[in-house]
Short mmCIF file of C-alpha atoms in Angstrom, two decimals:
data_model
loop_
_atom_site.label_atom_id
_atom_site.label_comp_id
_atom_site.label_asym_id
_atom_site.label_seq_id
_atom_site.Cartn_x
_atom_site.Cartn_y
_atom_site.Cartn_z
CA GLY A 1 1.25 13.13 -2.41
CA MET A 2 0.70 9.40 -2.50
CA ASN A 3 2.58 7.33 -5.07
CA PRO A 4 -0.20 5.15 -6.59
CA TYR A 5 2.35 2.55 -7.71
CA LEU A 6 2.93 1.70 -4.05
CA GLU A 7 -0.63 0.36 -3.96
CA LEU A 8 0.24 -2.56 -6.26
CA PRO A 9 -0.71 -5.85 -4.51
CA ASP A 10 2.75 -7.35 -5.00
CA LEU A 11 4.39 -4.36 -3.31
CA TRP A 12 1.91 -3.14 -0.74
CA HIS A 13 2.74 -5.68 1.98
CA GLN A 14 6.33 -4.37 1.96
CA VAL A 15 5.14 -0.77 2.14
CA HIS A 16 2.75 -1.69 4.95
CA ASN A 17 5.37 -3.44 7.07
CA ARG A 18 7.99 -0.73 6.62
CA LEU A 19 5.46 2.01 7.38
CA ILE A 20 4.38 0.28 10.60
CA VAL A 21 7.98 0.31 11.84
CA ALA A 22 8.57 3.87 10.63
CA ILE A 23 5.53 5.22 12.50
CA ALA A 24 6.58 3.40 15.67
CA ASP A 25 10.08 4.88 15.42
CA ALA A 26 8.71 8.35 14.70
CA ILE A 27 6.36 8.63 17.68
CA THR A 28 8.43 6.79 20.29
CA PRO A 29 10.78 9.72 21.07
CA GLN A 30 7.70 11.95 21.46
CA ILE A 31 5.93 9.80 24.05
CA VAL A 32 8.59 8.15 26.23
CA PRO A 33 8.89 7.47 29.11
CA LYS A 34 5.17 7.61 29.88
CA TYR A 35 4.19 5.50 26.86
CA ARG A 36 5.75 2.97 24.52
CA VAL A 37 4.82 1.57 21.11
CA ALA A 38 4.34 -2.16 20.50
CA ILE A 39 4.10 -3.86 17.10
CA GLU A 40 1.36 -6.49 17.26
CA GLU A 41 -0.02 -9.06 14.82
CA ARG A 42 -3.47 -10.20 13.77
CA ILE A 43 -3.53 -13.67 12.21
CA TYR A 44 -6.48 -15.23 10.41
CA THR A 45 -7.23 -17.68 7.61
CA SER A 46 -8.54 -16.28 4.35
CA ILE A 47 -9.85 -17.82 1.14
CA ASP A 48 -9.59 -15.58 -1.90
CA ASP A 49 -13.08 -15.22 -3.39
CA SER A 50 -11.55 -14.99 -6.86
CA LEU A 51 -10.57 -18.66 -6.60
CA LEU A 52 -14.09 -19.88 -5.93
CA VAL A 53 -14.58 -21.22 -9.46
CA GLY A 54 -17.27 -23.74 -10.41
CA ILE A 55 -16.09 -27.25 -11.26
CA ALA A 56 -17.67 -29.15 -14.13
CA ASP A 57 -19.84 -32.03 -12.92
CA VAL A 58 -18.09 -34.80 -14.86
CA ALA A 59 -17.44 -38.27 -13.48
CA VAL A 60 -15.09 -40.76 -15.13
CA SER A 61 -15.23 -44.38 -13.98
CA ARG A 62 -13.17 -47.47 -14.78
CA ARG A 63 -14.06 -51.05 -13.90
CA ASP A 64 -11.40 -52.80 -11.85
CA SER A 65 -9.74 -55.28 -14.23
CA THR A 66 -7.86 -57.06 -11.48
CA ARG A 67 -10.95 -58.86 -10.29
CA THR A 68 -11.56 -62.40 -11.54
CA GLY A 69 -13.85 -62.45 -14.51
CA ALA A 70 -13.86 -58.67 -14.81
CA THR A 71 -14.39 -57.29 -18.26
CA VAL A 72 -12.03 -54.54 -19.30
CA THR A 73 -13.99 -51.65 -20.73
CA ALA A 74 -12.30 -48.74 -22.44
CA THR A 75 -13.71 -45.53 -21.01
CA ARG A 76 -13.46 -42.40 -23.08
CA LEU A 77 -12.25 -39.54 -20.90
CA ALA A 78 -14.29 -36.37 -21.02
CA GLU A 79 -12.48 -33.15 -21.83
CA PRO A 80 -11.83 -31.44 -18.45
CA THR A 81 -12.39 -27.79 -17.71
CA PRO A 82 -9.34 -26.03 -16.20
CA VAL A 83 -10.33 -24.65 -12.79
CA LYS A 84 -8.82 -23.58 -9.50
CA VAL A 85 -9.74 -24.68 -6.01
CA PRO A 86 -9.94 -22.34 -3.00
CA VAL A 87 -6.79 -22.72 -0.93
CA PRO A 88 -6.87 -21.34 2.64
CA GLU A 89 -4.17 -18.77 3.22
CA GLN A 90 -2.82 -17.71 6.61
CA VAL A 91 -2.70 -13.94 6.72
CA THR A 92 -0.61 -11.91 9.16
CA GLU A 93 -1.37 -8.21 9.52
CA ARG A 94 0.67 -5.91 11.74
CA PHE A 95 -0.62 -2.93 13.68
CA LEU A 96 0.58 -0.65 16.48
CA GLU A 97 -0.49 -0.31 20.09
CA VAL A 98 0.49 2.65 22.23
CA ARG A 99 0.65 1.41 25.82
CA SER A 100 1.07 3.00 29.20
CA THR A 101 4.46 2.00 30.62
CA GLN A 102 3.03 2.19 34.15
CA THR A 103 -0.03 -0.03 33.72
CA GLY A 104 0.48 -1.73 30.34
CA ALA A 105 -2.97 -0.57 29.25
CA VAL A 106 -3.53 0.00 25.53
CA VAL A 107 -4.20 3.71 25.09
CA SER A 108 -4.31 3.93 21.31
CA VAL A 109 -4.33 1.57 18.30
CA ILE A 110 -2.93 2.49 14.88
CA GLU A 111 -4.04 0.47 11.85
CA ILE A 112 -2.94 0.68 8.21
CA LEU A 113 -5.53 -0.91 5.94
CA SER A 114 -4.56 -3.75 3.63
CA PRO A 115 -6.29 -4.84 0.41
CA LYS A 116 -7.86 -7.79 2.25
CA ASN A 117 -9.36 -5.44 4.84
CA LYS A 118 -11.16 -3.56 2.07
CA SER A 119 -11.99 -6.39 -0.31
CA ALA A 120 -11.71 -9.99 0.86
CA LYS A 121 -14.60 -11.38 2.90
CA ASP A 122 -12.51 -13.01 5.64
CA GLY A 123 -10.04 -10.14 5.90
CA ARG A 124 -12.73 -7.49 6.03
CA GLU A 125 -14.75 -9.41 8.60
CA ALA A 126 -11.74 -9.97 10.87
CA TYR A 127 -10.76 -6.34 10.68
CA GLN A 128 -14.26 -4.93 11.14
CA ASN A 129 -14.83 -7.11 14.22
CA LYS A 130 -11.74 -5.66 15.83
CA ARG A 131 -12.60 -2.14 14.67
CA GLN A 132 -16.03 -2.31 16.26
CA LYS A 133 -14.61 -3.55 19.56
CA ILE A 134 -12.15 -0.65 19.68
CA LEU A 135 -14.80 1.94 18.80
CA ALA A 136 -17.02 0.52 21.54
CA SER A 137 -14.23 0.94 24.09
CA THR A 138 -12.32 3.91 25.51
CA THR A 139 -9.22 3.10 23.46
CA SER A 140 -8.28 5.73 20.89
CA PHE A 141 -8.02 4.68 17.27
CA VAL A 142 -6.12 5.78 14.17
CA GLU A 143 -7.02 4.23 10.81
CA ILE A 144 -4.84 4.96 7.78
CA ASP A 145 -6.31 4.16 4.36
CA LEU A 146 -3.81 4.66 1.53
CA LEU A 147 -5.58 2.34 -0.92
CA ARG A 148 -7.95 3.60 -3.60
CA ASN A 149 -9.29 0.15 -4.38
CA GLY A 150 -11.89 -1.67 -2.29
CA LYS A 151 -14.80 -0.67 -0.10
CA THR A 152 -14.08 2.06 2.44
CA MET A 153 -14.73 1.56 6.14
CA PRO A 154 -17.95 3.09 7.50
CA ILE A 155 -17.50 6.70 8.59
CA ILE A 156 -20.51 8.95 9.10
CA GLY A 157 -20.29 12.26 7.29
CA GLU A 158 -17.23 11.56 5.12
CA THR A 159 -16.83 12.93 1.61
CA LYS A 160 -15.54 10.84 -1.28
CA THR A 161 -11.77 11.13 -1.61
CA ASP A 162 -8.95 8.86 -2.76
CA TYR A 163 -7.42 8.45 0.70
CA ARG A 164 -8.29 9.10 4.33
CA ILE A 165 -6.87 9.06 7.86
CA LEU A 166 -9.32 8.67 10.74
CA VAL A 167 -8.37 9.86 14.24
CA SER A 168 -10.89 8.78 16.86
CA ARG A 169 -10.17 9.76 20.46
CA GLY A 170 -11.64 7.30 22.91
CA TYR A 171 -12.87 10.07 25.19
CA CYS A 172 -14.63 12.02 22.40
CA ARG A 173 -16.73 9.40 20.60
CA PRO A 174 -18.74 9.45 18.46
CA ASN A 175 -16.94 12.63 17.34
CA ALA A 176 -13.72 12.05 15.39
CA ASP A 177 -11.35 13.82 12.98
CA LEU A 178 -11.05 12.74 9.36
CA TYR A 179 -8.11 13.82 7.21
CA SER A 180 -9.26 13.31 3.61
CA PHE A 181 -7.06 13.90 0.59
CA ASP A 182 -6.78 13.05 -3.09
CA LEU A 183 -3.90 11.77 -5.17
CA LYS A 184 -2.56 15.21 -6.11
CA GLU A 185 -2.65 16.56 -2.56
CA PRO A 186 0.14 16.24 0.03
CA ILE A 187 -0.45 13.56 2.63
CA PRO A 188 -1.43 15.39 5.84
CA ALA A 189 0.38 14.97 9.14
CA PHE A 190 -1.86 13.68 11.92
CA PRO A 191 -1.81 13.35 15.73
CA VAL A 192 -1.88 10.11 17.70
CA PRO A 193 -4.27 10.40 20.69
CA LEU A 194 -3.04 9.58 24.18
CA ARG A 195 -4.66 10.34 27.54
CA PRO A 196 -6.75 13.54 27.51
CA ASP A 197 -4.17 15.79 29.20
CA ASP A 198 -1.07 14.50 27.41
CA PRO A 199 0.42 16.18 24.31
CA GLU A 200 -0.23 14.16 21.17
CA PRO A 201 2.71 13.05 19.02
CA ILE A 202 2.55 14.11 15.38
CA VAL A 203 3.16 11.73 12.47
CA ASP A 204 4.45 13.30 9.25
CA LEU A 205 3.22 10.51 7.01
CA GLN A 206 4.40 12.16 3.79
CA GLN A 207 7.96 12.38 5.04
CA LEU A 208 7.90 8.80 6.31
CA LEU A 209 6.66 7.44 2.98
CA ASN A 210 9.30 9.40 1.08
CA GLN A 211 12.02 8.03 3.33
CA ILE A 212 10.73 4.47 3.01
CA TYR A 213 10.66 4.77 -0.78
CA GLU A 214 14.31 5.82 -0.85
CA ARG A 215 15.64 3.37 1.74
CA ALA A 216 13.78 0.38 0.25
CA ARG A 217 14.74 1.41 -3.31
CA PHE A 218 11.19 0.86 -4.46
CA ASP A 219 12.18 2.64 -7.67
CA LEU A 220 13.96 -0.59 -8.63
CA ALA A 221 10.86 -2.68 -7.87
CA ILE A 222 8.36 -0.57 -9.80
CA ASP A 223 7.90 -0.67 -13.57
CA TYR A 224 6.75 2.86 -14.28
CA SER A 225 6.04 2.00 -17.92
CA GLN A 226 3.05 -0.03 -16.77
CA SER A 227 -0.39 1.37 -15.97
CA VAL A 228 -1.48 1.93 -12.40
CA LYS A 229 -3.95 -0.56 -10.92
CA PRO A 230 -6.67 0.27 -10.16
CA ALA A 231 -6.84 2.65 -13.08
CA LEU A 232 -6.59 6.37 -12.40
CA ALA A 233 -9.02 9.03 -13.53
CA PRO A 234 -7.87 10.48 -16.89
CA GLU A 235 -6.67 13.78 -15.39
CA ASP A 236 -4.81 11.97 -12.62
CA ALA A 237 -3.20 9.58 -15.11
CA ILE A 238 -1.90 12.56 -17.12
CA TRP A 239 -0.55 14.17 -13.94
CA VAL A 240 1.25 10.98 -12.89
CA ARG A 241 2.71 10.47 -16.36
CA GLU A 242 4.06 14.03 -16.40
CA ILE A 243 5.80 13.44 -13.04
CA ILE A 244 7.32 10.19 -14.30
CA GLU A 245 8.55 11.77 -17.54
CA SER A 246 10.01 14.69 -15.61
CA ALA A 247 11.88 12.32 -13.28
CA ILE A 248 13.25 10.35 -16.23
CA ALA A 249 14.41 13.55 -17.93
CA ASP A 250 16.31 14.60 -14.80
#
């Protein structure tokens, strides 16, 4: 299944970038020479809502003593309140486009959701605008959500699960396929839509994640003595702890 420690904010961007490349490498041999996979970028400016902190309305003034005849007045400084100011951040998010090698047309788009897509105002708005444009077109769409935290993207008829993979074929909308799964379940393989009569390449996401974990040595980056964030349900926390203890014992 999914390793919930990979969802940590400090680690997820590495998982995201490696997974984008791994999916591209996995499907390319299945679709050439008729199609190719391009790694594209979406860039936008975001301000973290958590930094929008109120600032105390305190003014401290001092009379300019350099002027002729100016009277120097000692001004008692008010005690300041420690705050943070919102700092714009440039965000780069990578996604995949499957293109026809003959025409260059984008046949399918593959997105892996980031925490900003599901939480931050600017990130969610930028992503949803693109999502709506794709769903209003004939381009097929794959959306991979491996993050428990944040607000899920709108899908009609879905059931509540920890994770989900949406496969929307451009020639079948509004009908689509949703692969839903929970923490304890294996991550399902899924197809990537192409043109209606072409065989669809299969992505074994579980295998790709396992390979990424080993190659990147994420075991050295994760402190398994710490709690998972966001917190797991009690039964899931016990299950994860048993797996960790078993791995340590081996």
